[in-house]
PDB file of C-alpha atoms in Angstrom:
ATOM      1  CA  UNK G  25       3.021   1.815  -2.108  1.00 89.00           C
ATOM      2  CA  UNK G  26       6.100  -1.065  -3.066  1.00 91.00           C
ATOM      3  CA  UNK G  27       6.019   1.014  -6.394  1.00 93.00           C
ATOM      4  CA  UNK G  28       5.925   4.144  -5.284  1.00 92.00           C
ATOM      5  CA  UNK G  29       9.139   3.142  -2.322  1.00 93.00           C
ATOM      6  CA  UNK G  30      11.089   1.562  -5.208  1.00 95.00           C
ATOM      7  CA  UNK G  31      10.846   3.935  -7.717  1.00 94.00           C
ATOM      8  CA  UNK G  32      11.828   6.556  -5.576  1.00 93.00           C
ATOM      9  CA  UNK G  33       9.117   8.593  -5.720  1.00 92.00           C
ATOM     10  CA  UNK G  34       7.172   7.806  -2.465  1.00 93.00           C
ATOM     11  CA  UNK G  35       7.451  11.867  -1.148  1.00 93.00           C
ATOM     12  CA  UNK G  36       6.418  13.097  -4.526  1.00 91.00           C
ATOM     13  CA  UNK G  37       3.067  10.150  -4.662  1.00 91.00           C
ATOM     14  CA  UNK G  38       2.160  10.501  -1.645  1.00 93.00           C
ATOM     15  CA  UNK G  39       1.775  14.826  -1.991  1.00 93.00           C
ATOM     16  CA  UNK G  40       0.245  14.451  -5.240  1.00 91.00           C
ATOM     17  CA  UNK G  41      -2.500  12.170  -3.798  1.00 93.00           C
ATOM     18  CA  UNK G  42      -2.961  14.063  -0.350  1.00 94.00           C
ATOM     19  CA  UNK G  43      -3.373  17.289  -2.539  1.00 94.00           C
ATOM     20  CA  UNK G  44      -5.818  15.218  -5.097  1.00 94.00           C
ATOM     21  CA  UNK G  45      -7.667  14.251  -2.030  1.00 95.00           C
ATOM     22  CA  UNK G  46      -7.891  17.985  -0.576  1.00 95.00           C
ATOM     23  CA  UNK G  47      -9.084  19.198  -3.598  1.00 95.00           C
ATOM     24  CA  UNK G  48     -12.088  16.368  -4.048  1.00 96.00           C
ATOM     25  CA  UNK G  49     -15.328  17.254  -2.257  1.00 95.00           C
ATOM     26  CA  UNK G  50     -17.753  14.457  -2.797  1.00 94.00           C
ATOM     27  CA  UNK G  51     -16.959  11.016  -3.224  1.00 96.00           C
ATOM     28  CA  UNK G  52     -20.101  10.873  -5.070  1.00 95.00           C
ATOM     29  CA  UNK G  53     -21.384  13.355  -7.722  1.00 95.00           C
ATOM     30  CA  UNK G  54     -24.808  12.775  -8.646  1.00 93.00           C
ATOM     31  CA  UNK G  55     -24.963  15.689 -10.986  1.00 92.00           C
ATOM     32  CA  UNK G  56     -22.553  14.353 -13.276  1.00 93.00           C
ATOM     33  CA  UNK G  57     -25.523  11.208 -13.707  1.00 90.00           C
ATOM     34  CA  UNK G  58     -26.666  13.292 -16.996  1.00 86.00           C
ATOM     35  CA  UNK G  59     -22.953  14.829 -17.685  1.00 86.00           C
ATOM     36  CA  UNK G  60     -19.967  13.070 -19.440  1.00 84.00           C
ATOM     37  CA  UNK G  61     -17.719  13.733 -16.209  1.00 88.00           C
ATOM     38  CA  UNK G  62     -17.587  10.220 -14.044  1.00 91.00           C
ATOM     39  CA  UNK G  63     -20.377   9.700 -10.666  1.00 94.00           C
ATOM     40  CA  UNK G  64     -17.077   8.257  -8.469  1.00 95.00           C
ATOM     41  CA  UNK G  65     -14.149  10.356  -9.078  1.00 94.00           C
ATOM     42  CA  UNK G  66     -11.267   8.011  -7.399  1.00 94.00           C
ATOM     43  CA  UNK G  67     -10.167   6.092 -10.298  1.00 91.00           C
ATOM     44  CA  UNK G  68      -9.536   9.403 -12.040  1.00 92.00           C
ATOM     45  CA  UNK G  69      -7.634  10.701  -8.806  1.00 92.00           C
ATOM     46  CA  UNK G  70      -5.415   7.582  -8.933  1.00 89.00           C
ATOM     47  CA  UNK G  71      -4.539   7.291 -12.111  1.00 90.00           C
ATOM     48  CA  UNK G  72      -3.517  11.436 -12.139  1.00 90.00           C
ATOM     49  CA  UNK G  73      -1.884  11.215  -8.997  1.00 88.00           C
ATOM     50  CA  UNK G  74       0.069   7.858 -10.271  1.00 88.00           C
ATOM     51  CA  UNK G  75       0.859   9.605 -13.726  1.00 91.00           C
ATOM     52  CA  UNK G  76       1.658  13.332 -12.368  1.00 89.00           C
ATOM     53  CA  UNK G  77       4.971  10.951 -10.293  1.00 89.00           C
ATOM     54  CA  UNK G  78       6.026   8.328 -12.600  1.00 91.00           C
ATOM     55  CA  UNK G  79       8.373   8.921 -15.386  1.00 92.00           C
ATOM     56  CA  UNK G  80      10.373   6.916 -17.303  1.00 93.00           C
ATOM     57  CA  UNK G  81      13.577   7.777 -14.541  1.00 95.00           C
ATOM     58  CA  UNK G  82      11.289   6.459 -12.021  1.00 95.00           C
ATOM     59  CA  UNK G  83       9.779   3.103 -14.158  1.00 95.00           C
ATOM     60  CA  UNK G  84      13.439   2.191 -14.982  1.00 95.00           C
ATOM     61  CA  UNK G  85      15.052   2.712 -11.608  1.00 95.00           C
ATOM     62  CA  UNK G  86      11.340   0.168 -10.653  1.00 95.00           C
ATOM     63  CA  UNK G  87      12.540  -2.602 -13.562  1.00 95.00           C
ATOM     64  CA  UNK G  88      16.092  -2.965 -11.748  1.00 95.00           C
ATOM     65  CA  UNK G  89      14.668  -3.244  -8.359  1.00 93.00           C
ATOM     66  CA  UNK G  90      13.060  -6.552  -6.539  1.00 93.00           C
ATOM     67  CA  UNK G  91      10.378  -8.346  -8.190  1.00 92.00           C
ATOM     68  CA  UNK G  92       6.916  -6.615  -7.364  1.00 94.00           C
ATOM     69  CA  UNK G  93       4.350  -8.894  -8.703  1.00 94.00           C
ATOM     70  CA  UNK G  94       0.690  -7.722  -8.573  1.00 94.00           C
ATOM     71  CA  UNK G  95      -2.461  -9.572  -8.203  1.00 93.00           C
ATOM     72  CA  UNK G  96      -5.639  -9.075 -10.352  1.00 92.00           C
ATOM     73  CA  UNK G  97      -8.911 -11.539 -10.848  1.00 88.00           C
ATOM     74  CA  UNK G  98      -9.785 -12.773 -14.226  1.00 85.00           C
ATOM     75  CA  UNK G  99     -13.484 -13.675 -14.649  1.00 81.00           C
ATOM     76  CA  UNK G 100     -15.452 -17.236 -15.166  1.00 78.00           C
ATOM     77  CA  UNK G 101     -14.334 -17.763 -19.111  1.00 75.00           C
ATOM     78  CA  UNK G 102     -18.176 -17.752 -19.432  1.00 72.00           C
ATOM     79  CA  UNK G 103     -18.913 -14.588 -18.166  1.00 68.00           C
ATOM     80  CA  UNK G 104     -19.177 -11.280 -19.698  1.00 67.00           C
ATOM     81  CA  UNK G 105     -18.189  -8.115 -18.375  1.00 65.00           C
ATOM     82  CA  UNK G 106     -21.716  -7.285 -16.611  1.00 69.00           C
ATOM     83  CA  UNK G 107     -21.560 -10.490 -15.381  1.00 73.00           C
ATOM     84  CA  UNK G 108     -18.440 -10.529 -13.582  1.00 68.00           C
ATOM     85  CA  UNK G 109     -19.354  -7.333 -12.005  1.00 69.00           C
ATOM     86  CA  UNK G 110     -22.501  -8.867 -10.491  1.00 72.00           C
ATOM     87  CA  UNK G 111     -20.674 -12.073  -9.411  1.00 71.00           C
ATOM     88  CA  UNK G 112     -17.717 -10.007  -8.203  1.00 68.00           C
ATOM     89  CA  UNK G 113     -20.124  -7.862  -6.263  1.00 69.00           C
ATOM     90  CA  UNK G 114     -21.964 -10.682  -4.763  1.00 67.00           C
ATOM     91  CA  UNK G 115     -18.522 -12.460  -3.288  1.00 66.00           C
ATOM     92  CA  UNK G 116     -17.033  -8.780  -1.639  1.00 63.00           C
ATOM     93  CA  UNK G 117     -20.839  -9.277   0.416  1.00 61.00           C
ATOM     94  CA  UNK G 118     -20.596 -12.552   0.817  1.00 56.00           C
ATOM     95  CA  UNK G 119     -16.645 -11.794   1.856  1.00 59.00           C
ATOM     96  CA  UNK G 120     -18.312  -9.011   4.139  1.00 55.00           C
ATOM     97  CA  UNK G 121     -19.562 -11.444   6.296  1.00 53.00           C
ATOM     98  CA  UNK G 122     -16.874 -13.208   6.899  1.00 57.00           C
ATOM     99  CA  UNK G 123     -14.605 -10.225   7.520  1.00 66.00           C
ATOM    100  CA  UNK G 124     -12.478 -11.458  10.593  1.00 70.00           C
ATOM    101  CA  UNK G 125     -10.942 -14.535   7.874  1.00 76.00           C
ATOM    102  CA  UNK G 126      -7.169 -13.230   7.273  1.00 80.00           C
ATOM    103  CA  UNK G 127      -7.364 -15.805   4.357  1.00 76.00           C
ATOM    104  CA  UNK G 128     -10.475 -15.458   2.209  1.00 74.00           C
ATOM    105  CA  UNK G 129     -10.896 -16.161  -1.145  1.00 68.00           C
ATOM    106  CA  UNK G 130     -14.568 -16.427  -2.198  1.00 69.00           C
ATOM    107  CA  UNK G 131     -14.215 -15.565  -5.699  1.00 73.00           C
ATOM    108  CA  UNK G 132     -12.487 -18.219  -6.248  1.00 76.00           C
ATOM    109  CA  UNK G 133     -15.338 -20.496  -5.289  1.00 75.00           C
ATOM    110  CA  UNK G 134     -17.558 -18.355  -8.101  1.00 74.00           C
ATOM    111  CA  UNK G 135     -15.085 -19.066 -10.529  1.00 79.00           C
ATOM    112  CA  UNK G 136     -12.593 -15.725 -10.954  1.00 82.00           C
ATOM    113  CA  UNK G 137      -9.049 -16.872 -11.087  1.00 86.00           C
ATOM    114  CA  UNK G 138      -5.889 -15.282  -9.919  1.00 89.00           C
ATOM    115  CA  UNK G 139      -3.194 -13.432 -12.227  1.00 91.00           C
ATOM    116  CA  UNK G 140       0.030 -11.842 -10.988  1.00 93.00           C
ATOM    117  CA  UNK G 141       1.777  -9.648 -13.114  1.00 93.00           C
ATOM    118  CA  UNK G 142       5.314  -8.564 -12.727  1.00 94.00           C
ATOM    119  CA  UNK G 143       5.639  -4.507 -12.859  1.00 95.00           C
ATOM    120  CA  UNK G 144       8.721  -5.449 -15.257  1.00 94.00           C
ATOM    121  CA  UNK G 145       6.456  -6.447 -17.999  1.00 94.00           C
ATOM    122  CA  UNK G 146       5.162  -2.964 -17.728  1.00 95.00           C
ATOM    123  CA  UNK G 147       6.997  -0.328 -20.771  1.00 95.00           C
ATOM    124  CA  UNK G 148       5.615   2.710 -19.888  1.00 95.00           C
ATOM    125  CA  UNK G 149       4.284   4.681 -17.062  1.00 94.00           C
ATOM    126  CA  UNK G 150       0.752   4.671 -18.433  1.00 93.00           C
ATOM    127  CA  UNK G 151       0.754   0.744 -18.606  1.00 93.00           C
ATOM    128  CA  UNK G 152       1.957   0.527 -14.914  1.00 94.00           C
ATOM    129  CA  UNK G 153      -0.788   2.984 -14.138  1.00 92.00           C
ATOM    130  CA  UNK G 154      -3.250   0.693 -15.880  1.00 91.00           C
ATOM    131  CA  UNK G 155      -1.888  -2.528 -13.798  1.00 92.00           C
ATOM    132  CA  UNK G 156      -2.047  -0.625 -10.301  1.00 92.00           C
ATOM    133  CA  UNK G 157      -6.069   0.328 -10.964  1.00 90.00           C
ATOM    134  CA  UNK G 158      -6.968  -3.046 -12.450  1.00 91.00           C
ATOM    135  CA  UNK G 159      -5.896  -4.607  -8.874  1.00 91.00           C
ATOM    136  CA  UNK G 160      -8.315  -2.282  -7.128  1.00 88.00           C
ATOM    137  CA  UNK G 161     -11.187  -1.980 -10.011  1.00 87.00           C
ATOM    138  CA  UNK G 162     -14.389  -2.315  -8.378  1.00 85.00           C
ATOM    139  CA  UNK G 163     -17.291  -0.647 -10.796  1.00 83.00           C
ATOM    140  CA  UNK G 164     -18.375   1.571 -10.780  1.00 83.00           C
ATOM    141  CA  UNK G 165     -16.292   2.963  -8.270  1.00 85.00           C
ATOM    142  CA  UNK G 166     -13.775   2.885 -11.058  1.00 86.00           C
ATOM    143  CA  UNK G 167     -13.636   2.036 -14.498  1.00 86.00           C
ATOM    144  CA  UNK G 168     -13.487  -1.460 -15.800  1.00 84.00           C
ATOM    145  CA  UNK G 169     -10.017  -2.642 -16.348  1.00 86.00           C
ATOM    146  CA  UNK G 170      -9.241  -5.171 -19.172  1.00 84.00           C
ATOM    147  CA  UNK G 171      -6.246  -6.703 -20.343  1.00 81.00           C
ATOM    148  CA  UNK G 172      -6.089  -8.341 -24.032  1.00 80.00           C
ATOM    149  CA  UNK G 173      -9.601  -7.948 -24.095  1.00 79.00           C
ATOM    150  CA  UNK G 174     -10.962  -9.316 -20.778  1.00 80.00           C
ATOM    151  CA  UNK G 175     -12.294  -7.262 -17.969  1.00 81.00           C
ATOM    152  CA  UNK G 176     -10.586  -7.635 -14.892  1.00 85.00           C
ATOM    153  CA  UNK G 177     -11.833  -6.956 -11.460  1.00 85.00           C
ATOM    154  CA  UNK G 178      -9.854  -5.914  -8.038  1.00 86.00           C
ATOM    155  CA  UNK G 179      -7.385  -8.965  -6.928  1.00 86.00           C
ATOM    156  CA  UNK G 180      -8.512  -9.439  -3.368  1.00 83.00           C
ATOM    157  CA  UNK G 181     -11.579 -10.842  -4.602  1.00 81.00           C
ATOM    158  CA  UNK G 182      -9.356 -14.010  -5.218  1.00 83.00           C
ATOM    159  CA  UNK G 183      -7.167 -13.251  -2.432  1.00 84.00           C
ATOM    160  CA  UNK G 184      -7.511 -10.626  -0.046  1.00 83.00           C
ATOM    161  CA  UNK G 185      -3.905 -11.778   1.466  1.00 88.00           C
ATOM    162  CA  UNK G 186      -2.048 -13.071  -1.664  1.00 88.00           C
ATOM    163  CA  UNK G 187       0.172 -15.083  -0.242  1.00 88.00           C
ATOM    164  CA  UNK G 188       0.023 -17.563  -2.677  1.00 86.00           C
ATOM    165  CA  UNK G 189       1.639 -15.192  -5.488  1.00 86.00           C
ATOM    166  CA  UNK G 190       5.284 -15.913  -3.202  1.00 88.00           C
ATOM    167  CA  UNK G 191       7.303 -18.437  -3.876  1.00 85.00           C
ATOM    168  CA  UNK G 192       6.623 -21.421  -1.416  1.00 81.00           C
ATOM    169  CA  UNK G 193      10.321 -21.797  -1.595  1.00 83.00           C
ATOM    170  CA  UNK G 194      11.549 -18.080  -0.466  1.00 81.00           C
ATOM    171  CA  UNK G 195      12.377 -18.382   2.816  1.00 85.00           C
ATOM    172  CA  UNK G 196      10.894 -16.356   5.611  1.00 91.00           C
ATOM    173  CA  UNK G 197       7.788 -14.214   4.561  1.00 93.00           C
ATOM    174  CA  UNK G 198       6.775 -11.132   5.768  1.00 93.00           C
ATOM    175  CA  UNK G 199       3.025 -10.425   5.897  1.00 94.00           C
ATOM    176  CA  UNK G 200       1.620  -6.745   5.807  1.00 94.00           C
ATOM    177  CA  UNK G 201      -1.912  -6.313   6.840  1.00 94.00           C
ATOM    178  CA  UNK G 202      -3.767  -3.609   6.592  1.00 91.00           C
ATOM    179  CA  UNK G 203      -6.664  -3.669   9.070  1.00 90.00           C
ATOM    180  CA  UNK G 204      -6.751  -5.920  12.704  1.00 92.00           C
ATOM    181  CA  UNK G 205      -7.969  -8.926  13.308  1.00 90.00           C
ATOM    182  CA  UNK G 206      -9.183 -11.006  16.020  1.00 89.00           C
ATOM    183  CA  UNK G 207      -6.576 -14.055  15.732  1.00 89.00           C
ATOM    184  CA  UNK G 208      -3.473 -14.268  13.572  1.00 92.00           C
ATOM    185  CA  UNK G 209      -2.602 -17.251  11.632  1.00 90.00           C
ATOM    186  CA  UNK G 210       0.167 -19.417  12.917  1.00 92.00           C
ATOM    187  CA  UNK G 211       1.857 -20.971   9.805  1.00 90.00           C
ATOM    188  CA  UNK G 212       5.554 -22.097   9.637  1.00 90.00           C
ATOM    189  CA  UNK G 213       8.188 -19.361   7.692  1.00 90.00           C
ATOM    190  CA  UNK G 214       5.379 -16.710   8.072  1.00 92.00           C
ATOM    191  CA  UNK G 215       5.190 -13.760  10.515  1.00 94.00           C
ATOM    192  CA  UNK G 216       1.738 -11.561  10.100  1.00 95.00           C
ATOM    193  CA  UNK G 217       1.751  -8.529  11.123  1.00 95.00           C
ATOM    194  CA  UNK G 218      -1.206  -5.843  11.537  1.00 95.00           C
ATOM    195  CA  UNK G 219      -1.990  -2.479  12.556  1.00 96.00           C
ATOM    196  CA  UNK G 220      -2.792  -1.669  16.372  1.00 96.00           C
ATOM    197  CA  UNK G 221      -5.969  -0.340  15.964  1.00 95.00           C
ATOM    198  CA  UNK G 222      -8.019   0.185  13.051  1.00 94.00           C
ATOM    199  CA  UNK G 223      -6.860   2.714   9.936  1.00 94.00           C
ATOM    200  CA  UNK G 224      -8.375   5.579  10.492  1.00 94.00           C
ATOM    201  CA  UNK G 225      -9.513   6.116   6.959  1.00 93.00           C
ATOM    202  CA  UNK G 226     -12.182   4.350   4.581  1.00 89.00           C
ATOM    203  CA  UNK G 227     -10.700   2.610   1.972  1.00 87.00           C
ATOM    204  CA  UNK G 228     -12.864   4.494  -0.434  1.00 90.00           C
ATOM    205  CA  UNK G 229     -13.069   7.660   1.160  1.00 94.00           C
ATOM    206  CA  UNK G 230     -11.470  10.012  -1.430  1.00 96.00           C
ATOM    207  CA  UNK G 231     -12.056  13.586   0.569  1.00 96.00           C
ATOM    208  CA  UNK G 232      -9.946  13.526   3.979  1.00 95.00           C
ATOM    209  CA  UNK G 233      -6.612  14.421   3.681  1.00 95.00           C
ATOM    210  CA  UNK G 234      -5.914  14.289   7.225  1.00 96.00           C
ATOM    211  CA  UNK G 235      -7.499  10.803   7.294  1.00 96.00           C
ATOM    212  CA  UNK G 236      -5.143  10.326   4.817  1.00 96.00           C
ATOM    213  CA  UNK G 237      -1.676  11.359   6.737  1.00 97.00           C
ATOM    214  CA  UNK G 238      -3.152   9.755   9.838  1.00 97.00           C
ATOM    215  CA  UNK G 239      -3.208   6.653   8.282  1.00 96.00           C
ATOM    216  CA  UNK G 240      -0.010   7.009   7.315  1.00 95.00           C
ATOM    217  CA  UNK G 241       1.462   8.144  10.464  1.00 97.00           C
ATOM    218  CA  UNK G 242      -0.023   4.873  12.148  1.00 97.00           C
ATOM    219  CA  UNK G 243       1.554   2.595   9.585  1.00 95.00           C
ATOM    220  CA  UNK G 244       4.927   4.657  10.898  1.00 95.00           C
ATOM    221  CA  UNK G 245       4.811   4.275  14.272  1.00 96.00           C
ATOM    222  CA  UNK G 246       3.647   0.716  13.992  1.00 97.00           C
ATOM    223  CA  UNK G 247       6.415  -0.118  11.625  1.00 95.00           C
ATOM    224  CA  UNK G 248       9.066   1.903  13.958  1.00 96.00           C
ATOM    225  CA  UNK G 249       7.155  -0.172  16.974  1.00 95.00           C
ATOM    226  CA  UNK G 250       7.650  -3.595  15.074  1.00 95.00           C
ATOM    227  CA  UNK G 251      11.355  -3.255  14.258  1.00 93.00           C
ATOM    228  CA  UNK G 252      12.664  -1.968  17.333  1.00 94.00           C
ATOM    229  CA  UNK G 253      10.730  -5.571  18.751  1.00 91.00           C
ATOM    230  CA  UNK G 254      12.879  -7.193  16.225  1.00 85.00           C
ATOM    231  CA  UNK G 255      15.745  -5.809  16.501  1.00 78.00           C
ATOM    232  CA  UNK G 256      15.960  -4.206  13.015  1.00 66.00           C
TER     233      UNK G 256
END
């Protein structure tokens, strides 16, 4: 979404996707088990709908804006791809269960560290692509991402609220969640803010394109709602 808003593209994205998404049936194909076509379609939907809106206009008016950093989990050194993906698995369940934590970071305790990478470092479209899917890759729902050779794994399995990637040092912080919760943090420089009721589509659910706008439209109205409070 920061990418799409500061390339300049958000109108163009955001159609591409909604159409991508009216045009997918199944978020699971079972027939494509024996096929060379992928089970999960969505990281085939992103990618497309990421490529089909970002040039090279849009990726150079992204360089010269603010600093959009993006967080991804590296794997144990000691574990292999397979591996990862079985440990990675077993801390989103484990993460499951403590669901109502704004904070959680129980990969970290399995031994997946954090890397942010700047969307500056990224020369072409294709590469940004790439970054934008690692931070969400969660096989086999999409393929496994790797950078310089190691497989990488979706970021909020480090930190599902990165606040760590921002500068302790840069002032106030806005934080955007994206689902309610029961009690807020109260920390110093920091004000949280959340949806008023829960999004109305699943994070995974690739076939409801009016899921899709209504999701948006929330974000909207909450976002109108929150800066009138402020005075924005």
């Amino acid at each position: 979404m920061a990418c799409a808003l500061f390339a300049g593209i958000f109108e163009a994205c955001f159609a591409l996707y909604k159409q991508a998404v009216a045009d997918n049936a199944r978020n699971l194909y079972l027939r494509n088990l024996l096929r060379s076509q992928p089970v999960f379609p969505h990281g085939d939907i992103y990618r497309e709908a990421l490529l089909a809106s970002i040039d090279a206009q849009a990726l150079s008016r992204l360089h010269q804006g603010p600093m959009i950093k993006i967080l991804i989990s590296n794997p144990p050194h000691w574990a292999g791809a397979q591996l990862a993906v079985l440990l990675g698995m077993a801390a989103f369940g484990i993460k499951a269960w403590h669901k109502d934590a704004v904070h959680s970071s129980m990969g970290q305790r399995v031994g997946f560290r954090p890397l942010y990478v700047s969307v500056q470092e990224c020369a072409t479209p294709g590469a940004l692509a790439d970054l934008i899917i690692a931070s969400s890759c969660v096989p086999p729902l999409t393929p496994q991402a790797r950078r310089n050779g190691i497989a990488l794994l979706d970021g909020s399995l480090v930190s599902n609220v990165p606040i760590e990637g921002v500068d302790p040092n840069a002032g106030e912080t806005l934080v955007l969640l994206t689902r309610p919760f029961s009690r807020l943090p109260s920390v110093p420089g920091r004000t949280y803010v959340q949806p008023s009721q829960p999004v109305p589509v699943g994070a995974w659910d690739y076939t409801n394109e009016a899921a899709v706008q209504c999701a948006f439209d929330l974000g909207r109205r909450d976002g109108e709602h929150f800066c009138a409070a402020a005075g924005a």
